[in-house]
Coordinates of N, CA and C in Angstrom, one line a residue:
Chain A
D28 N 55.7 170.0 98.4 CA 54.6 170.9 98.0 C 54.4 170.9 96.5
Q29 N 53.4 170.1 96.0 CA 53.3 170.0 94.6 C 52.5 171.2 94.1
Q30 N 53.1 171.9 93.1 CA 52.5 173.1 92.6 C 51.5 172.9 91.5
V31 N 51.6 171.7 90.9 CA 50.6 171.3 89.9 C 50.0 170.0 90.3
K32 N 48.7 169.9 90.3 CA 48.0 168.7 90.7 C 46.9 168.3 89.8
Q33 N 46.8 167.0 89.6 CA 45.7 166.5 88.8 C 45.0 165.6 89.8
N34 N 43.8 166.0 90.2 CA 43.2 165.3 91.3 C 42.4 164.1 91.0
S35 N 42.2 163.8 89.7 CA 41.6 162.6 89.3 C 42.6 161.7 88.7
P36 N 42.9 160.6 89.4 CA 43.9 159.6 88.9 C 43.4 158.9 87.6
S37 N 42.1 158.8 87.5 CA 41.6 158.1 86.3 C 40.3 158.6 85.9
L38 N 40.0 158.4 84.6 CA 38.7 158.8 84.0 C 38.3 157.8 82.9
S39 N 37.0 157.4 82.9 CA 36.6 156.5 81.9 C 35.4 157.1 81.2
V40 N 35.5 157.1 79.8 CA 34.5 157.7 79.0 C 34.1 156.8 77.8
Q41 N 32.9 157.0 77.4 CA 32.4 156.2 76.2 C 32.9 156.8 75.0
E42 N 33.3 156.0 74.0 CA 33.7 156.5 72.7 C 32.7 157.5 72.1
G43 N 33.1 158.6 71.6 CA 32.2 159.6 71.0 C 31.8 160.7 71.9
R44 N 32.0 160.4 73.2 CA 31.6 161.4 74.2 C 32.8 162.4 74.5
I45 N 32.5 163.4 75.3 CA 33.6 164.3 75.7 C 34.4 163.8 76.9
S46 N 35.7 164.0 76.8 CA 36.6 163.7 78.0 C 37.0 165.1 78.5
I47 N 37.0 165.2 79.8 CA 37.4 166.5 80.4 C 38.4 166.1 81.5
L48 N 39.7 166.6 81.3 CA 40.7 166.3 82.2 C 41.1 167.6 82.9
N49 N 41.2 167.6 84.2 CA 41.4 168.8 85.0 C 42.8 168.9 85.6
C50 N 43.2 170.1 85.8 CA 44.6 170.4 86.4 C 44.5 171.7 87.2
D51 N 45.0 171.6 88.4 CA 45.0 172.8 89.3 C 46.5 173.2 89.6
Y52 N 46.7 174.5 89.7 CA 48.1 174.9 90.1 C 48.0 176.0 91.2
T53 N 49.1 176.1 91.9 CA 49.1 177.0 93.0 C 50.0 178.2 92.8
N54 N 51.0 178.1 91.9 CA 51.9 179.2 91.6 C 51.4 180.2 90.7
S55 N 51.1 181.4 91.1 CA 50.5 182.4 90.3 C 51.4 183.0 89.2
M56 N 52.7 182.6 89.4 CA 53.7 183.1 88.4 C 53.7 182.2 87.1
F57 N 53.1 181.1 87.2 CA 53.0 180.2 86.0 C 52.3 181.0 84.9
D58 N 52.9 181.0 83.7 CA 52.2 181.7 82.6 C 52.2 180.9 81.3
Y59 N 52.6 179.7 81.4 CA 52.6 178.8 80.2 C 52.3 177.4 80.6
F60 N 51.3 176.8 79.9 CA 50.8 175.5 80.4 C 50.8 174.5 79.2
L61 N 51.0 173.3 79.5 CA 51.1 172.3 78.4 C 50.4 171.0 78.9
W62 N 49.9 170.3 77.9 CA 49.4 168.9 78.1 C 50.2 168.0 77.3
Y63 N 50.5 166.9 78.0 CA 51.3 165.8 77.3 C 50.4 164.5 77.4
K64 N 50.6 163.6 76.4 CA 49.9 162.4 76.4 C 51.0 161.3 76.5
K65 N 50.7 160.2 77.2 CA 51.7 159.2 77.4 C 51.1 157.8 77.3
Y66 N 51.6 157.0 76.3 CA 51.2 155.6 76.2 C 52.1 154.8 77.0
P67 N 51.7 153.6 77.4 CA 52.6 152.7 78.2 C 53.9 152.4 77.5
A68 N 54.9 152.3 78.2 CA 56.3 152.0 77.7 C 56.8 153.1 76.7
E69 N 56.2 154.2 76.7 CA 56.6 155.3 75.8 C 56.8 156.6 76.7
G70 N 57.5 157.5 76.1 CA 57.7 158.8 76.8 C 56.5 159.7 76.5
P71 N 56.3 160.8 77.3 CA 55.3 161.7 77.1 C 55.5 162.4 75.7
T72 N 54.4 162.7 75.0 CA 54.4 163.4 73.8 C 53.6 164.7 74.0
F73 N 54.1 165.8 73.4 CA 53.4 167.1 73.6 C 52.1 167.0 72.8
L74 N 51.0 167.6 73.4 CA 49.7 167.6 72.8 C 49.2 169.0 72.5
I75 N 49.2 169.9 73.4 CA 48.7 171.2 73.2 C 49.2 172.1 74.3
S76 N 49.3 173.4 74.1 CA 49.7 174.3 75.1 C 48.8 175.6 75.1
I77 N 49.0 176.4 76.1 CA 48.3 177.6 76.2 C 49.1 178.6 77.0
S78 N 49.1 179.9 76.5 CA 49.8 180.9 77.2 C 48.7 181.6 78.1
S79 N 49.2 182.3 79.2 CA 48.3 182.9 80.1 C 47.6 184.1 79.6
I80 N 48.0 184.6 78.4 CA 47.3 185.7 77.8 C 46.0 185.2 77.1
K81 N 45.8 183.9 77.0 CA 44.6 183.4 76.4 C 43.8 182.6 77.4
D82 N 42.6 182.3 77.1 CA 41.8 181.5 78.0 C 41.3 180.2 77.3
K83 N 41.7 180.1 76.0 CA 41.3 178.9 75.2 C 42.3 178.7 74.1
N84 N 42.6 177.5 73.8 CA 43.4 177.1 72.6 C 42.9 175.8 72.1
E85 N 42.6 175.8 70.8 CA 42.0 174.6 70.2 C 42.9 174.0 69.1
D86 N 42.9 172.7 69.1 CA 43.7 172.0 68.0 C 43.0 170.7 67.7
G87 N 42.1 170.8 66.6 CA 41.4 169.6 66.2 C 40.4 169.2 67.3
R88 N 40.5 168.0 67.8 CA 39.6 167.5 68.8 C 40.0 167.9 70.2
F89 N 41.1 168.6 70.3 CA 41.6 169.0 71.6 C 41.5 170.5 71.9
T90 N 41.0 170.8 73.0 CA 40.8 172.2 73.4 C 41.3 172.3 74.9
V91 N 42.1 173.3 75.1 CA 42.6 173.6 76.5 C 42.0 174.9 76.9
F92 N 41.4 174.9 78.1 CA 40.8 176.1 78.7 C 41.6 176.5 80.0
L93 N 41.8 177.8 80.1 CA 42.6 178.3 81.2 C 41.8 179.3 82.0
N94 N 41.6 179.0 83.3 CA 40.9 179.9 84.2 C 41.9 180.4 85.2
K95 N 42.5 181.6 84.9 CA 43.6 182.1 85.8 C 43.2 182.4 87.2
S96 N 42.0 183.0 87.3 CA 41.5 183.4 88.6 C 41.4 182.2 89.5
A97 N 41.0 181.0 88.9 CA 40.8 179.8 89.7 C 42.0 179.0 89.7
K98 N 43.1 179.4 89.0 CA 44.3 178.6 88.8 C 44.0 177.2 88.4
H99 N 43.2 177.1 87.3 CA 42.7 175.8 86.8 C 42.8 175.8 85.3
L100 N 43.2 174.6 84.8 CA 43.1 174.4 83.4 C 42.5 173.0 83.1
S101 N 41.9 172.9 82.0 CA 41.3 171.7 81.6 C 41.5 171.4 80.2
L102 N 41.5 170.1 79.9 CA 41.7 169.6 78.5 C 40.4 168.9 78.1
H103 N 39.8 169.3 77.0 CA 38.6 168.7 76.5 C 38.9 167.9 75.2
I104 N 38.5 166.7 75.1 CA 38.7 165.9 73.9 C 37.3 165.5 73.4
V105 N 37.0 166.0 72.2 CA 35.7 165.8 71.6 C 35.8 165.5 70.1
P106 N 35.3 164.4 69.6 CA 34.8 163.3 70.4 C 36.0 162.4 70.8
S107 N 35.8 161.7 71.9 CA 36.8 160.8 72.4 C 36.9 159.5 71.6
Q108 N 38.1 159.0 71.4 CA 38.3 157.8 70.6 C 39.1 156.8 71.4
P109 N 39.0 155.5 71.1 CA 39.7 154.5 71.9 C 41.2 154.8 71.9
G110 N 41.7 155.3 70.8 CA 43.2 155.6 70.7 C 43.6 156.8 71.6
D111 N 42.6 157.5 72.2 CA 43.0 158.5 73.2 C 43.3 157.9 74.5
S112 N 43.0 156.7 74.7 CA 43.3 156.0 76.0 C 44.8 156.1 76.3
A113 N 45.2 156.8 77.4 CA 46.5 157.1 77.7 C 46.6 157.8 79.0
V114 N 47.8 158.1 79.5 CA 47.9 159.0 80.7 C 48.2 160.4 80.2
Y115 N 47.5 161.3 80.7 CA 47.6 162.7 80.4 C 48.3 163.5 81.5
F116 N 49.3 164.2 81.2 CA 50.0 165.1 82.2 C 49.8 166.5 81.8
C117 N 49.5 167.3 82.8 CA 49.6 168.8 82.6 C 50.9 169.3 83.2
A118 N 51.4 170.4 82.6 CA 52.7 170.9 83.1 C 52.5 172.5 83.0
A119 N 53.3 173.1 83.9 CA 53.2 174.6 83.9 C 54.6 175.1 84.1
S120 N 54.9 176.3 83.6 CA 56.2 176.9 83.7 C 56.0 178.5 83.8
V121 N 57.1 179.1 84.2 CA 57.2 180.5 84.2 C 58.0 180.9 83.0
G122 N 57.4 181.7 82.1 CA 58.1 182.1 80.9 C 58.2 181.1 79.8
G123 N 57.6 179.9 80.0 CA 57.7 178.9 78.9 C 59.1 178.2 78.8
N124 N 59.9 178.3 79.9 CA 61.1 177.6 79.9 C 60.9 176.1 80.0
A125 N 61.2 175.4 78.9 CA 60.9 174.0 78.9 C 61.5 173.2 80.0
G126 N 62.8 173.5 80.3 CA 63.4 172.8 81.4 C 62.9 173.1 82.8
K127 N 62.1 174.1 82.9 CA 61.6 174.5 84.2 C 60.1 174.2 84.4
S128 N 59.6 173.3 83.6 CA 58.2 172.9 83.7 C 58.0 172.1 85.0
T129 N 56.9 172.3 85.6 CA 56.4 171.5 86.8 C 55.3 170.7 86.3
F130 N 55.4 169.4 86.5 CA 54.4 168.4 85.9 C 53.5 168.0 87.0
G131 N 52.2 167.7 86.6 CA 51.3 167.0 87.5 C 51.5 165.5 87.5
D132 N 50.8 164.8 88.2 CA 51.0 163.4 88.4 C 50.2 162.5 87.4
G133 N 49.5 163.1 86.5 CA 48.8 162.4 85.5 C 47.4 161.9 85.8
T134 N 46.6 161.8 84.7 CA 45.3 161.2 84.8 C 45.2 160.1 83.7
T135 N 44.8 158.9 84.1 CA 44.7 157.9 83.1 C 43.3 157.9 82.5
L136 N 43.3 158.1 81.2 CA 42.0 158.2 80.5 C 41.8 156.9 79.8
T137 N 40.6 156.3 80.0 CA 40.2 155.1 79.2 C 39.0 155.4 78.4
V138 N 39.0 155.2 77.1 CA 37.9 155.5 76.3 C 37.4 154.1 75.8
K139 N 36.2 153.8 76.2 CA 35.6 152.5 75.9 C 34.8 152.5 74.6
P140 N 35.1 151.5 73.7 CA 34.4 151.4 72.4 C 32.9 151.2 72.6
Chain B
D14 N 62.7 155.6 62.4 CA 63.8 156.0 63.3 C 63.3 156.6 64.5
T15 N 63.8 156.1 65.7 CA 63.4 156.7 67.0 C 64.1 158.0 67.2
A16 N 63.3 159.0 67.5 CA 63.9 160.4 67.7 C 64.8 160.5 68.9
V17 N 64.2 160.0 70.1 CA 65.0 160.1 71.3 C 65.0 158.6 71.8
S18 N 66.2 158.0 71.9 CA 66.3 156.7 72.4 C 67.1 156.6 73.7
Q19 N 66.7 155.6 74.5 CA 67.4 155.3 75.7 C 67.7 153.9 75.8
T20 N 68.9 153.6 76.4 CA 69.3 152.2 76.7 C 69.9 152.2 78.1
P21 N 69.6 151.1 78.9 CA 68.6 150.1 78.6 C 67.2 150.6 78.9
K22 N 66.2 149.8 78.5 CA 64.8 150.1 78.8 C 64.5 149.7 80.2
Y23 N 65.1 148.6 80.7 CA 64.9 148.1 82.0 C 66.3 147.8 82.7
L24 N 66.4 148.1 83.9 CA 67.6 147.9 84.6 C 67.3 147.5 86.1
V25 N 67.7 146.3 86.4 CA 67.5 145.8 87.8 C 68.9 145.5 88.3
T26 N 69.2 146.1 89.5 CA 70.5 146.0 90.1 C 70.5 146.1 91.6
Q27 N 71.6 145.8 92.2 CA 71.7 145.7 93.6 C 72.1 147.1 94.2
M28 N 71.7 147.3 95.4 CA 72.1 148.5 96.1 C 73.6 148.6 96.1
G29 N 74.2 149.8 96.0 CA 75.6 150.0 96.1 C 76.3 149.9 94.7
N30 N 75.6 149.3 93.7 CA 76.2 149.3 92.4 C 76.3 150.6 91.7
D31 N 77.1 150.7 90.7 CA 77.2 151.9 89.8 C 76.6 151.5 88.4
K32 N 75.7 152.3 87.9 CA 75.1 152.0 86.6 C 75.0 153.3 85.8
S33 N 74.9 153.1 84.4 CA 74.8 154.2 83.5 C 73.5 153.9 82.6
I34 N 72.9 155.0 82.3 CA 71.8 155.0 81.3 C 72.2 155.9 80.2
K35 N 72.0 155.5 78.9 CA 72.4 156.2 77.8 C 71.2 156.8 77.1
C36 N 71.4 158.0 76.5 CA 70.4 158.7 75.7 C 71.0 159.3 74.5
E37 N 70.3 159.1 73.4 CA 70.7 159.6 72.1 C 69.5 160.3 71.4
Q38 N 69.7 161.4 70.8 CA 68.7 162.0 69.9 C 69.2 162.3 68.5
N39 N 68.3 162.0 67.5 CA 68.7 162.2 66.2 C 67.9 163.3 65.5
L40 N 67.5 164.3 66.4 CA 66.7 165.4 65.9 C 67.5 166.6 65.6
G41 N 68.8 166.6 65.9 CA 69.6 167.7 65.6 C 69.4 168.8 66.7
H42 N 68.8 168.4 67.8 CA 68.6 169.4 68.9 C 69.8 169.8 69.6
D43 N 69.8 171.0 70.2 CA 71.0 171.5 71.0 C 70.8 171.2 72.5
T44 N 69.6 171.0 73.0 CA 69.4 170.8 74.4 C 68.8 169.5 74.7
M45 N 69.4 168.9 75.8 CA 68.9 167.6 76.3 C 68.7 167.6 77.8
Y46 N 67.8 166.8 78.3 CA 67.3 166.8 79.7 C 67.3 165.4 80.2
W47 N 67.4 165.3 81.5 CA 67.1 164.1 82.3 C 66.0 164.4 83.3
Y48 N 64.9 163.6 83.3 CA 63.8 163.7 84.2 C 63.7 162.4 85.0
K49 N 63.2 162.5 86.3 CA 62.9 161.3 87.1 C 61.4 161.3 87.4
Q50 N 60.8 160.2 87.1 CA 59.4 160.0 87.5 C 59.4 159.1 88.7
D51 N 59.0 159.7 89.8 CA 59.0 158.9 91.0 C 57.8 158.0 91.2
S52 N 57.7 157.4 92.4 CA 56.6 156.5 92.6 C 55.2 157.2 92.7
K53 N 55.2 158.5 92.9 CA 54.0 159.2 92.9 C 53.7 159.8 91.5
K54 N 54.4 159.4 90.5 CA 54.2 159.7 89.1 C 54.6 161.1 88.7
F55 N 55.1 161.9 89.6 CA 55.5 163.2 89.1 C 56.8 163.2 88.4
L56 N 56.8 163.9 87.3 CA 58.1 164.0 86.5 C 58.8 165.2 87.0
K57 N 60.1 165.0 87.3 CA 60.9 166.1 87.9 C 62.2 166.3 87.1
I58 N 62.5 167.5 86.7 CA 63.8 167.7 86.0 C 65.0 167.5 86.9
M59 N 66.0 166.8 86.4 CA 67.2 166.6 87.1 C 68.3 167.5 86.5
F60 N 68.6 167.3 85.2 CA 69.7 168.1 84.5 C 69.2 168.5 83.2
S61 N 69.9 169.5 82.7 CA 69.7 169.9 81.3 C 71.1 170.4 80.7
Y62 N 71.4 170.0 79.5 CA 72.6 170.4 78.8 C 72.2 171.1 77.5
N63 N 72.9 172.2 77.2 CA 72.8 172.8 75.9 C 74.2 172.8 75.3
N64 N 74.3 172.2 74.1 CA 75.5 172.1 73.4 C 76.7 171.6 74.3
K65 N 76.4 170.6 75.0 CA 77.3 169.9 75.9 C 77.6 170.7 77.2
E66 N 77.0 171.8 77.4 CA 77.2 172.5 78.7 C 76.0 172.4 79.6
L67 N 76.3 172.2 80.9 CA 75.3 172.1 81.9 C 74.6 173.4 82.1
I68 N 73.2 173.4 82.0 CA 72.5 174.7 82.2 C 71.5 174.5 83.3
I69 N 71.0 173.3 83.6 CA 70.1 173.1 84.7 C 70.7 172.0 85.5
N70 N 70.8 172.3 86.8 CA 71.2 171.2 87.8 C 70.4 171.4 89.0
E71 N 69.3 170.6 89.0 CA 68.4 170.7 90.2 C 69.0 170.0 91.4
T72 N 68.3 170.1 92.5 CA 68.9 169.5 93.7 C 68.8 168.0 93.6
V73 N 69.9 167.4 93.1 CA 70.1 166.0 92.9 C 71.3 165.5 93.6
P74 N 71.3 164.4 94.3 CA 72.5 163.9 95.0 C 73.7 163.8 94.0
N75 N 74.9 164.1 94.5 CA 76.0 164.1 93.6 C 76.4 162.7 93.2
R76 N 75.7 161.7 93.6 CA 75.9 160.4 93.1 C 75.4 160.3 91.6
F77 N 74.6 161.3 91.2 CA 74.2 161.3 89.8 C 75.1 162.3 89.1
S78 N 75.6 161.8 88.0 CA 76.5 162.6 87.2 C 76.2 162.5 85.7
P79 N 75.7 163.5 85.1 CA 75.4 163.5 83.7 C 76.7 163.7 82.9
K80 N 76.7 163.2 81.7 CA 77.9 163.4 80.8 C 77.4 163.5 79.4
S81 N 77.9 164.6 78.7 CA 77.4 164.8 77.4 C 78.6 164.8 76.5
P82 N 78.9 163.7 75.8 CA 80.1 163.6 74.9 C 80.0 164.5 73.7
D83 N 78.7 164.6 73.2 CA 78.4 165.5 72.1 C 77.0 165.9 72.3
K84 N 76.5 166.8 71.5 CA 75.2 167.4 71.7 C 74.0 166.4 71.4
A85 N 74.4 165.3 70.8 CA 73.4 164.3 70.4 C 73.2 163.2 71.5
H86 N 74.1 163.3 72.5 CA 74.1 162.3 73.6 C 74.2 162.9 75.0
L87 N 73.4 162.4 75.9 CA 73.4 162.8 77.3 C 73.2 161.5 78.1
N88 N 74.3 161.1 78.7 CA 74.3 159.9 79.5 C 74.2 160.2 81.0
L89 N 73.6 159.3 81.8 CA 73.4 159.5 83.2 C 74.1 158.4 84.0
H90 N 75.1 158.8 84.8 CA 75.8 157.8 85.6 C 75.4 157.9 87.0
I91 N 75.1 156.8 87.6 CA 74.6 156.8 89.0 C 75.6 155.9 89.9
N92 N 76.2 156.5 90.8 CA 77.1 155.8 91.7 C 76.3 155.3 93.0
S93 N 76.8 154.2 93.6 CA 76.3 153.8 94.9 C 74.8 153.8 94.9
L94 N 74.2 153.1 94.0 CA 72.7 153.1 93.9 C 72.0 152.8 95.2
E95 N 70.9 153.5 95.5 CA 70.1 153.3 96.7 C 68.7 152.9 96.3
L96 N 68.0 152.3 97.3 CA 66.6 151.9 97.0 C 65.8 153.0 96.5
G97 N 66.0 154.2 97.0 CA 65.1 155.3 96.6 C 65.4 155.8 95.2
D98 N 66.4 155.3 94.6 CA 66.7 155.6 93.2 C 65.8 154.9 92.2
S99 N 65.1 153.9 92.7 CA 64.2 153.2 91.8 C 63.1 154.1 91.3
A100 N 63.0 154.2 90.0 CA 62.1 155.1 89.3 C 62.2 154.9 87.8
V101 N 61.4 155.7 87.1 CA 61.6 155.7 85.6 C 62.3 157.0 85.3
Y102 N 63.3 156.8 84.5 CA 64.1 158.0 84.1 C 63.9 158.3 82.6
F103 N 63.5 159.5 82.3 CA 63.2 159.9 81.0 C 64.3 160.9 80.5
C104 N 64.7 160.7 79.3 CA 65.6 161.6 78.6 C 64.7 162.4 77.7
A105 N 65.0 163.7 77.4 CA 64.3 164.5 76.5 C 65.2 165.4 75.7
S106 N 64.7 166.0 74.7 CA 65.5 167.0 73.9 C 64.6 168.1 73.4
S107 N 65.2 169.2 73.2 CA 64.4 170.3 72.5 C 65.4 171.1 71.6
P108 N 64.9 171.8 70.7 CA 65.7 172.5 69.7 C 66.8 173.3 70.3
G109 N 66.5 174.1 71.3 CA 67.5 175.0 71.9 C 67.0 175.4 73.3
T110 N 67.2 176.7 73.6 CA 66.8 177.2 74.9 C 65.8 178.3 74.8
R111 N 65.2 178.5 73.6 CA 64.2 179.5 73.5 C 62.9 179.2 74.3
K112 N 62.1 180.2 74.5 CA 60.9 179.9 75.3 C 59.9 179.1 74.5
R113 N 59.1 178.3 75.2 CA 58.0 177.6 74.6 C 58.4 176.6 73.5
E114 N 59.6 176.1 73.7 CA 60.0 175.0 72.7 C 59.3 173.7 73.2
T115 N 59.1 172.9 72.2 CA 58.5 171.5 72.5 C 59.6 170.6 72.9
Q116 N 59.4 169.8 73.9 CA 60.3 168.8 74.3 C 59.9 167.4 73.7
Y117 N 60.9 166.6 73.4 CA 60.6 165.3 72.8 C 61.2 164.3 73.8
F118 N 60.4 163.4 74.3 CA 60.9 162.5 75.3 C 61.2 161.1 74.7
G119 N 62.2 160.5 75.4 CA 62.5 159.1 75.1 C 61.5 158.2 75.8
P120 N 61.6 156.9 75.6 CA 60.6 155.9 76.1 C 60.8 155.6 77.6
G121 N 61.9 156.1 78.2 CA 62.1 155.8 79.6 C 63.0 154.6 79.9
T122 N 63.6 154.7 81.0 CA 64.4 153.5 81.5 C 63.9 153.2 82.9
R123 N 63.4 152.0 83.1 CA 62.8 151.6 84.4 C 63.9 151.0 85.2
L124 N 64.3 151.7 86.3 CA 65.4 151.3 87.2 C 64.8 150.7 88.4
L125 N 65.2 149.5 88.8 CA 64.8 148.9 90.0 C 66.0 148.6 90.8
V126 N 66.1 149.1 92.0 CA 67.3 148.8 92.9 C 66.8 147.9 94.0
L127 N 67.5 146.8 94.1 CA 67.0 145.8 95.1 C 68.0 145.8 96.3

């Protein structure tokens, strides 16, 4: 039973447009959420996080939105760049314990020039 | 300098063999982890060590044995390899055990058991 799901295996976007990656979770105890970015043959790298006390967190071109009632979070990338092409993982945890994060299965983003 | 490194990057071996994967971090972190990324692409925690002490041990077959000779290294030894062990194994580290710490991942070791 996967508690964190990314229902879109892939997403293709034109350079300069907005990329929206989605993530759903089932465990209402999750209170800390993260997005990681992964290039081929590399490990995931931390991108942005959000605590359940917020509904939005912004860092440059990246914004994460959290809808607790819907148990849904999304990552917005504006404007998208070809270098953003990667696999994006969302992760969730209770209390922000890094070793207890539950990961989604990733969405492959392709940004076309 | 690579922050978290793993060796080997690729490992192809026969069923029943014993193999080890090594991990080293030069970030001065106290906590290290092993994750398994299965065929469905989910990353799942296997073990975590803090200052050479085991702090997380998820439901993993006892054929898997982590070893931490010092806090900069966390190796994974796998006995009697099975087909289902084929996966990508990621090592990671974080500064300590406080909440909301960022984890830093290695590049992964792609294990294929034939």
